[in-house]
Short mmCIF file of C-alpha atoms and ligand atoms in Angstrom, two decimals:
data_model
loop_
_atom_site.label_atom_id
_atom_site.label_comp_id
_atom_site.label_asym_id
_atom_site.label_seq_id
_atom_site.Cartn_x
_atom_site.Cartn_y
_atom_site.Cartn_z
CA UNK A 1 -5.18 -6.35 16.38
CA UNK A 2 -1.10 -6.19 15.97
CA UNK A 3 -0.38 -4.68 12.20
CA UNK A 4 2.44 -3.60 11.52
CA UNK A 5 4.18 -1.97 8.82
CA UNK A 6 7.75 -1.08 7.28
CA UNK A 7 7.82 1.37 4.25
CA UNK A 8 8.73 4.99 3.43
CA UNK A 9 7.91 8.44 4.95
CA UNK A 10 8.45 10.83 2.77
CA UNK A 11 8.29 14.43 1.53
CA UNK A 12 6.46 14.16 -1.82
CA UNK A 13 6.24 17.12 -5.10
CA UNK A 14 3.18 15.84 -7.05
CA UNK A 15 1.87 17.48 -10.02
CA UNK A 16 -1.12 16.23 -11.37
CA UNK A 17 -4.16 18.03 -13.63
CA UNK A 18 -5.77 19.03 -10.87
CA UNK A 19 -2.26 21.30 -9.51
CA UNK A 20 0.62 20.29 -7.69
CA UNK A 21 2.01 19.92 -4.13
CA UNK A 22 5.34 20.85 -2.53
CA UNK A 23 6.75 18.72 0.10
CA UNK A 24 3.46 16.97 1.01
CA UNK A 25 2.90 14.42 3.47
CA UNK A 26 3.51 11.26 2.03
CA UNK A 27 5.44 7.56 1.34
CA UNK A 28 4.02 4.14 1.47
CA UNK A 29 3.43 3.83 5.05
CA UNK A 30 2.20 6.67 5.34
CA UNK A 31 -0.42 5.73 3.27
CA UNK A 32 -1.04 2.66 4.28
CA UNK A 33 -1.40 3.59 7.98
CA UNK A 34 -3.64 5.93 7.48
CA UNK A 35 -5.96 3.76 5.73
CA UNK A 36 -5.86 0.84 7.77
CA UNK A 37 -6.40 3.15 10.88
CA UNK A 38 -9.72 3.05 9.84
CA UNK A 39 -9.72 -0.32 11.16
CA UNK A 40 -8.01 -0.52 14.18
CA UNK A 41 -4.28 0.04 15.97
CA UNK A 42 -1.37 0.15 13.39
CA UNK A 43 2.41 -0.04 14.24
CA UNK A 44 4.88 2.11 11.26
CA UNK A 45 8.36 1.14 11.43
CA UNK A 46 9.94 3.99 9.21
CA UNK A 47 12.73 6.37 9.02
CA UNK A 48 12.25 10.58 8.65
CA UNK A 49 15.41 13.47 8.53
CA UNK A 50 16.03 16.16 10.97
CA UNK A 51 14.12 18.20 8.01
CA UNK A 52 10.51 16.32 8.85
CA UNK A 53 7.67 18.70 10.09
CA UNK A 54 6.15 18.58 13.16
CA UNK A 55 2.83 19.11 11.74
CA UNK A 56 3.11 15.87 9.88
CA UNK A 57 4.26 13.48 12.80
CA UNK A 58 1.23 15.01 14.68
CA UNK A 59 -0.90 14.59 11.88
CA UNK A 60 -0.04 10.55 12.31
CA UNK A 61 -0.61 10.84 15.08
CA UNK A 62 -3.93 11.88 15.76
CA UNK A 63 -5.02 8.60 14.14
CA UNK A 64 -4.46 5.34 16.11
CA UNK A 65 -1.06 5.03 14.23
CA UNK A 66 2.20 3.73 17.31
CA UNK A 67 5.40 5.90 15.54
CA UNK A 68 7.63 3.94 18.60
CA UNK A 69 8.87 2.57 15.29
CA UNK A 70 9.54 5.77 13.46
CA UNK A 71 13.62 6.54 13.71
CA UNK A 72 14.73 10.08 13.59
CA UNK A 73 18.21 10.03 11.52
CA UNK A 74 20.38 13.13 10.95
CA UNK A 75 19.66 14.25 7.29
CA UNK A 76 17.02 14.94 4.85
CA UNK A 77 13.88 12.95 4.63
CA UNK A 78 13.44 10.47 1.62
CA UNK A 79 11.82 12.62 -1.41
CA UNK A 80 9.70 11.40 -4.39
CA UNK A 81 8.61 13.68 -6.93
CA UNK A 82 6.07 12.30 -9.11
CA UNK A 83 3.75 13.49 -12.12
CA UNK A 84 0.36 12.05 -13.62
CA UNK A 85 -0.88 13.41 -16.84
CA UNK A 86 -4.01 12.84 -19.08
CA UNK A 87 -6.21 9.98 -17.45
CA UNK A 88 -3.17 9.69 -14.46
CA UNK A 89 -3.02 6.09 -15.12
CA UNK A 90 0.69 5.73 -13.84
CA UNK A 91 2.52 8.17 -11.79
CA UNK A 92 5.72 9.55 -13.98
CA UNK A 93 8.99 9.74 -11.44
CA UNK A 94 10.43 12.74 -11.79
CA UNK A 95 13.04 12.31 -9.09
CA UNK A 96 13.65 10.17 -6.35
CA UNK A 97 16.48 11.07 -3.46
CA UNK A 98 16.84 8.30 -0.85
CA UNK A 99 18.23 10.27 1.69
CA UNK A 100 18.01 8.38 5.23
CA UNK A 101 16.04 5.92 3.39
CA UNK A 102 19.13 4.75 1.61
CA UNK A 103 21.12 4.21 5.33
CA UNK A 104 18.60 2.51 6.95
CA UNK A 105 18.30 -0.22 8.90
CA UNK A 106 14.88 -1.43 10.11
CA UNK A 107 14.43 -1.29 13.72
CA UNK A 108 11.28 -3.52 14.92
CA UNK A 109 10.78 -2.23 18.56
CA UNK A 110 10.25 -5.38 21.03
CA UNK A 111 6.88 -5.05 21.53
CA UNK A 112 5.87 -5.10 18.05
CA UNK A 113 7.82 -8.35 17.26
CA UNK A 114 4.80 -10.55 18.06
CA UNK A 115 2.96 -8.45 14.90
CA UNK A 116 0.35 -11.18 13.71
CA UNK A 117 -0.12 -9.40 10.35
CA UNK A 118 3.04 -7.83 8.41
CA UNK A 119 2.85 -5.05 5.49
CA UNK A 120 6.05 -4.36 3.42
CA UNK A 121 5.46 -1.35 2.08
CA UNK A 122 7.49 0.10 -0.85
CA UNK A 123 10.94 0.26 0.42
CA UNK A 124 14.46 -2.04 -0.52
CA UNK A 125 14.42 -5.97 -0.64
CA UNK A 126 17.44 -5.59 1.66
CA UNK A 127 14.87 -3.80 4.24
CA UNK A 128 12.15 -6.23 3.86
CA UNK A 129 14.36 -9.53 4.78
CA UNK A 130 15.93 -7.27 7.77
CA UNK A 131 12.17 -6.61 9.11
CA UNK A 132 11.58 -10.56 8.51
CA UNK A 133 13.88 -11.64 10.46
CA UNK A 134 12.27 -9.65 13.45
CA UNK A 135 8.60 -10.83 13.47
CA UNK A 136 9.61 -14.35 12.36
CA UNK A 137 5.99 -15.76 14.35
CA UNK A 138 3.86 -13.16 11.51
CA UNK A 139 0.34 -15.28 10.40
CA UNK A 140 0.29 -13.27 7.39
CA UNK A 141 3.25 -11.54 5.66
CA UNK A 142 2.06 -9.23 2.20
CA UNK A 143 4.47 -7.42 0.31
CA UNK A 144 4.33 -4.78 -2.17
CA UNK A 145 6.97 -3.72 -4.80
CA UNK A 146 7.63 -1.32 -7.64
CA UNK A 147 8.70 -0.96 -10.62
CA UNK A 148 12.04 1.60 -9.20
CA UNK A 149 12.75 -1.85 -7.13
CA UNK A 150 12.25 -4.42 -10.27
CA UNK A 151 14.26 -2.80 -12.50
CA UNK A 152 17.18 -2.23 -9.46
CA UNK A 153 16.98 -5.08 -7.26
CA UNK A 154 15.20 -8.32 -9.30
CA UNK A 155 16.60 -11.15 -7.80
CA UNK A 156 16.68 -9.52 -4.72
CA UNK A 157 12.87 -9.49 -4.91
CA UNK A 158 12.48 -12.39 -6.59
CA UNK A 159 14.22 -14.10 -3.78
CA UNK A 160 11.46 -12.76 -1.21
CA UNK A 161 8.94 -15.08 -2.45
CA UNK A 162 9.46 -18.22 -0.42
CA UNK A 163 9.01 -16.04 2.37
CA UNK A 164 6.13 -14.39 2.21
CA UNK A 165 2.14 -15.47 2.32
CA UNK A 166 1.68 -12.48 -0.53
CA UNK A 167 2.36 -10.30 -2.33
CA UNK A 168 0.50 -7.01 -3.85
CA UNK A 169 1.78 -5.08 -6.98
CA UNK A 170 0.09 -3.11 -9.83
CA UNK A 171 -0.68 -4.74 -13.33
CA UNK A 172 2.11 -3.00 -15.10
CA UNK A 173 4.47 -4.31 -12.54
CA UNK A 174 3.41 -7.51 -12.59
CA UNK A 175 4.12 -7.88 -15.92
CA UNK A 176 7.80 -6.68 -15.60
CA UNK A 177 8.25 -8.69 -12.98
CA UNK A 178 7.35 -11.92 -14.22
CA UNK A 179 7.77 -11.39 -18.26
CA UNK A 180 4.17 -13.25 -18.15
CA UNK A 181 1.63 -12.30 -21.17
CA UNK A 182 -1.17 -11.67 -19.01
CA UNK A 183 -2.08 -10.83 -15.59
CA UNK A 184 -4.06 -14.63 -14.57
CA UNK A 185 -0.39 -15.67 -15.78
CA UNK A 186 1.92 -13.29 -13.75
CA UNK A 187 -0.34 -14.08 -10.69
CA UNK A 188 0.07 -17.76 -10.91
CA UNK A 189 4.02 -17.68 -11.59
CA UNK A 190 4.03 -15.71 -8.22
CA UNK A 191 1.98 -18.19 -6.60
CA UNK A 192 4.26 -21.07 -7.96
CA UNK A 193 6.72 -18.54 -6.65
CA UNK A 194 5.84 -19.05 -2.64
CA UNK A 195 3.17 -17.06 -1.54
CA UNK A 196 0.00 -18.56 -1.07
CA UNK A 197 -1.89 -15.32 -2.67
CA UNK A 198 -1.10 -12.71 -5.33
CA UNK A 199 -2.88 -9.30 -5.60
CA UNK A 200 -2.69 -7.26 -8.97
CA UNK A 201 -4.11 -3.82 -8.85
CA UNK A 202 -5.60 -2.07 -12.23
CA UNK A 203 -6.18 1.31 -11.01
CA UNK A 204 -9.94 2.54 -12.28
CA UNK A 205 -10.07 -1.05 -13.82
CA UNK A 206 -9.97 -2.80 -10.46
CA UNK A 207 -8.16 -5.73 -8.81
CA UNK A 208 -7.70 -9.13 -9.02
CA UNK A 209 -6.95 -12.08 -6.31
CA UNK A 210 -5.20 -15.59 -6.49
CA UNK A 211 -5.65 -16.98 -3.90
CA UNK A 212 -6.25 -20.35 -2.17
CA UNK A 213 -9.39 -21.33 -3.62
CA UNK A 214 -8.52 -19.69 -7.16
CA UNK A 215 -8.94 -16.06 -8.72
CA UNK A 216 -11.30 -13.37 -7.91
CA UNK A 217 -12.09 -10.23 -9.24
CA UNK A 218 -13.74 -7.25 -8.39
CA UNK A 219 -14.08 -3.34 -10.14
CA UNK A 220 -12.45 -0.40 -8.77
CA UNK A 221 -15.41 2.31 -7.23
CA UNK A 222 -16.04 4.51 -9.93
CA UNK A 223 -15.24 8.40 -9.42
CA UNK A 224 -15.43 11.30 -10.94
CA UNK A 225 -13.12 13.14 -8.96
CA UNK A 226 -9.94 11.74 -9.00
CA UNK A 227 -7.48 14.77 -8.14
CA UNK A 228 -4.30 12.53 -6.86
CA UNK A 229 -3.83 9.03 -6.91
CA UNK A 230 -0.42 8.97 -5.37
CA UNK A 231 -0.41 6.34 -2.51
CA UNK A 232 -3.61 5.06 -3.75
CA UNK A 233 -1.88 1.21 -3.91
CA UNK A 234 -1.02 2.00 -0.55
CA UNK A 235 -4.14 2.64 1.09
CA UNK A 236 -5.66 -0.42 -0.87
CA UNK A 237 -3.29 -2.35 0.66
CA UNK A 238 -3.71 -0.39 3.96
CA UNK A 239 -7.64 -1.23 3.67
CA UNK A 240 -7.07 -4.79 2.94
CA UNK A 241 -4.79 -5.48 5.76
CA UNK A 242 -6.89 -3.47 8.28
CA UNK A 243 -9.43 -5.32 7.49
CA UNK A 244 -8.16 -9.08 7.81
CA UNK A 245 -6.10 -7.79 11.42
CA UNK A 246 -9.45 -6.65 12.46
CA UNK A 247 -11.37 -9.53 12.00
CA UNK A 248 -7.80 -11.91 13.17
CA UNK A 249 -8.73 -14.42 10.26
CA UNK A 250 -6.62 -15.44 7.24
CA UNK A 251 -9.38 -17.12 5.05
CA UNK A 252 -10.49 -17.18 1.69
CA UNK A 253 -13.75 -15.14 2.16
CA UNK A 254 -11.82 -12.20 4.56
CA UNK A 255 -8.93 -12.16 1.71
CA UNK A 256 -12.24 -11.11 -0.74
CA UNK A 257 -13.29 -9.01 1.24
CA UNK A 258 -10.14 -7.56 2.33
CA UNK A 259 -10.01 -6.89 -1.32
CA UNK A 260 -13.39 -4.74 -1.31
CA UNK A 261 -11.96 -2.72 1.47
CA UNK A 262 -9.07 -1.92 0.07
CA UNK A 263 -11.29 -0.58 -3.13
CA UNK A 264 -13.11 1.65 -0.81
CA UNK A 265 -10.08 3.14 1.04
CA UNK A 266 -8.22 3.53 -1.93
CA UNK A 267 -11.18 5.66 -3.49
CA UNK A 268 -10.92 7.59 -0.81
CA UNK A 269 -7.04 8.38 -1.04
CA UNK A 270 -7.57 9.85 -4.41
CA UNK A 271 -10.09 12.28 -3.88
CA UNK A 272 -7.48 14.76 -2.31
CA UNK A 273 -3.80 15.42 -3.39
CA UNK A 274 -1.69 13.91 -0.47
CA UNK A 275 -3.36 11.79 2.68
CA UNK A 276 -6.04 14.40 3.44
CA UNK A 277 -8.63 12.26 1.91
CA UNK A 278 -8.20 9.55 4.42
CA UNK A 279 -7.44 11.12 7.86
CA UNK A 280 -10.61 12.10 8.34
CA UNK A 281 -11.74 8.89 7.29
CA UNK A 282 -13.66 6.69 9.58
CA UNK A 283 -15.14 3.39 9.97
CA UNK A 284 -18.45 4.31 9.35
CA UNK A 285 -17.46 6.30 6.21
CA UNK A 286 -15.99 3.17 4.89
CA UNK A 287 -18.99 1.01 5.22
CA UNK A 288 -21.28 3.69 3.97
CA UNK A 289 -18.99 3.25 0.81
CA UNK A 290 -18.99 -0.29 0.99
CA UNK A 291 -22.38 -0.25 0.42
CA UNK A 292 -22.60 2.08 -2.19
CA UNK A 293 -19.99 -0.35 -3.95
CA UNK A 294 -22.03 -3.73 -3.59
CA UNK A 295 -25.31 -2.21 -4.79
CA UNK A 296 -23.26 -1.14 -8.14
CA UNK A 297 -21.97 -4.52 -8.37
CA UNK A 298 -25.14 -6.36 -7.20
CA UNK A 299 -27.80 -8.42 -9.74
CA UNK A 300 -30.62 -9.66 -8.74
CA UNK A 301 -31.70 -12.79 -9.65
CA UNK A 302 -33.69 -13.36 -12.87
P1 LIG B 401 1.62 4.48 -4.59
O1 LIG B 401 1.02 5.61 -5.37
O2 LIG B 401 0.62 3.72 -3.78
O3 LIG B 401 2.49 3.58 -5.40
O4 LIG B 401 2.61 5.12 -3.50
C1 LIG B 401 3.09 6.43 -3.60
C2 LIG B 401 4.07 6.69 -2.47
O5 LIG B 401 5.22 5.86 -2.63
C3 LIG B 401 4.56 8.12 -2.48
O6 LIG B 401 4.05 8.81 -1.36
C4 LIG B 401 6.08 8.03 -2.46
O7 LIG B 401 6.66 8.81 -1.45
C5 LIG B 401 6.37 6.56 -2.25
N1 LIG B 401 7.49 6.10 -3.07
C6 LIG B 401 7.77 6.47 -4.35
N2 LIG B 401 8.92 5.87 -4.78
C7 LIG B 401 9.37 5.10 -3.73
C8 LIG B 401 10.51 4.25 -3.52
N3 LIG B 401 11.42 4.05 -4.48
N4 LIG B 401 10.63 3.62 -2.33
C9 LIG B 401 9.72 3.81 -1.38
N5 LIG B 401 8.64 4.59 -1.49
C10 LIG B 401 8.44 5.24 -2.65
#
């Protein structure tokens, strides 16, 4: 399996009902890595500061996670500081200092320029084209973006499109980024857009698919105990990808089911503040979940 991914490391301040976190382990690599470990190998092409703990690059990498791709730059590490409040639909930025996220240039080690499957995680426009012009042979290119990127960089994201086979973003997002009534809508103008598939997340609400044999739609895994759902888009996406690299096949039925992964690892992200919930994570743990999930969502026949 050769995943790889570009996206932030970063120290995160989160402050949600449940209490708050200084300087946590986080950014949308991270998260994704982490999840999609669960599946197999991952390669994280990143950038931390001199200020970076230890602890957290050994925490990566305990988990099959390659950080040859990880640059150490003189400075402080990107910071996000982020609050959710009453049902912690949408994360409230607080702050958000680029740091040595704001001077970087994307560094795809030789070895990983043969990466069959591609994640752009949350990071600049300007950083995704420099990674895509290093794994130019990639089956299946998915990118994610935000709304800090939509309302900075449109066109710059807007001219992505053509290049990529997806792309991943949250409902509230996709409507700011296409101006579309609905979310069927702001899937198909990205579709028209170049990719071949669009993936909308609804937090609790669930997800929803375009793809190449039209739209599909499953619930999100319903929990009680939601205590942080920072980098929970990540780890979907992290589940989803993981899943598709692991099996090597691009198809309609492993893009579904990529989709039901991701559900399952994203539950699992939210369940602690910062990446706790999913280091620990393991394949088995995933399927267990998996099947909790289908038998909420089976009927039998009449
Ligand atoms: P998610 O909750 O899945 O959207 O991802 C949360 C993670 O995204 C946090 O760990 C942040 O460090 C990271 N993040 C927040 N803002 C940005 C940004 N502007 N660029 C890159 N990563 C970001």
């Amino acid at each position: 399996m050769s995943l790889l991914v570009v996206g932030s490391v970063a120290l995160d301040d989160v402050e949600t009902p449940y209490g708050a976190r200084r300087s946590e382990l986080g950014g949308s690599a991270v998260y994704f890595s982490f999840a999609a470990a669960c599946f197999g190998p991952v390669r994280l092409v990143g950038v931390v500061g001199s200020d970076f703990p230890a602890e957290y690059l050994e925490r990566l990498a305990r988990r099959p996670i390659d950080l040859a791709g990880l640059q150490r730059a003189q400075g402080r590490t990107f910071r996000w500081h982020g609050a959710y409040e009453g049902r912690m639909e949408q994360a409230r930025t607080l702050a958000v200092s680029l740091n040595v996220l704001g001077g970087f240039t994307p560094r795809v080690p030789p070895a990983y320029a043969n990466s069959s499957y591609v994640f752009l995680a949350n990071a600049s426009p300007g950083t995704h084209v420099q990674v895509l012009d290093q794994v130019a042979g990639a089956r299946f290119v998915l990118a994610d973006t935000m709304n800090y990127y939509i309302e900075n960089e449109r066109d710059a994201v807007l001219g992505l499109l053509p290049r990529l086979d997806g792309l991943i973003l949250n409902d509230v997002e996709a409507l700011q980024l296409t101006e579309q009534p609905n979310l069927l809508a702001a899937a198909r103008w990205v579709c028209e857009r170049g990719p071949s598939c669009c993936i909308i997340k609804k937090g609790e609400h669930g997800s929803l698919l375009r793809g190449p044999d039209g739209v599909f739609v499953l619930p999100g895994f319903p929990h009680e105990a939601v205590v942080d759902p920072t980098g929970a888009g990540d780890a979907f996406a992290g589940g989803m990808m993981g899943y598709m690299a692991s099996r090597d096949e691009v198809t309609p039925d492993t893009l579904k089911r990529g989709l039901a992964y991701g559900t399952i690892t994203a539950s699992f992200a939210i369940e602690q503040f910062g990446p706790a919930g999913l280091e620990s994570l393991t394949g088995e743990g995933v399927e267990q979940r998996l099947a909790d999930f289908l038998r909420l969502t089976h009927l039998s026949a009449p």
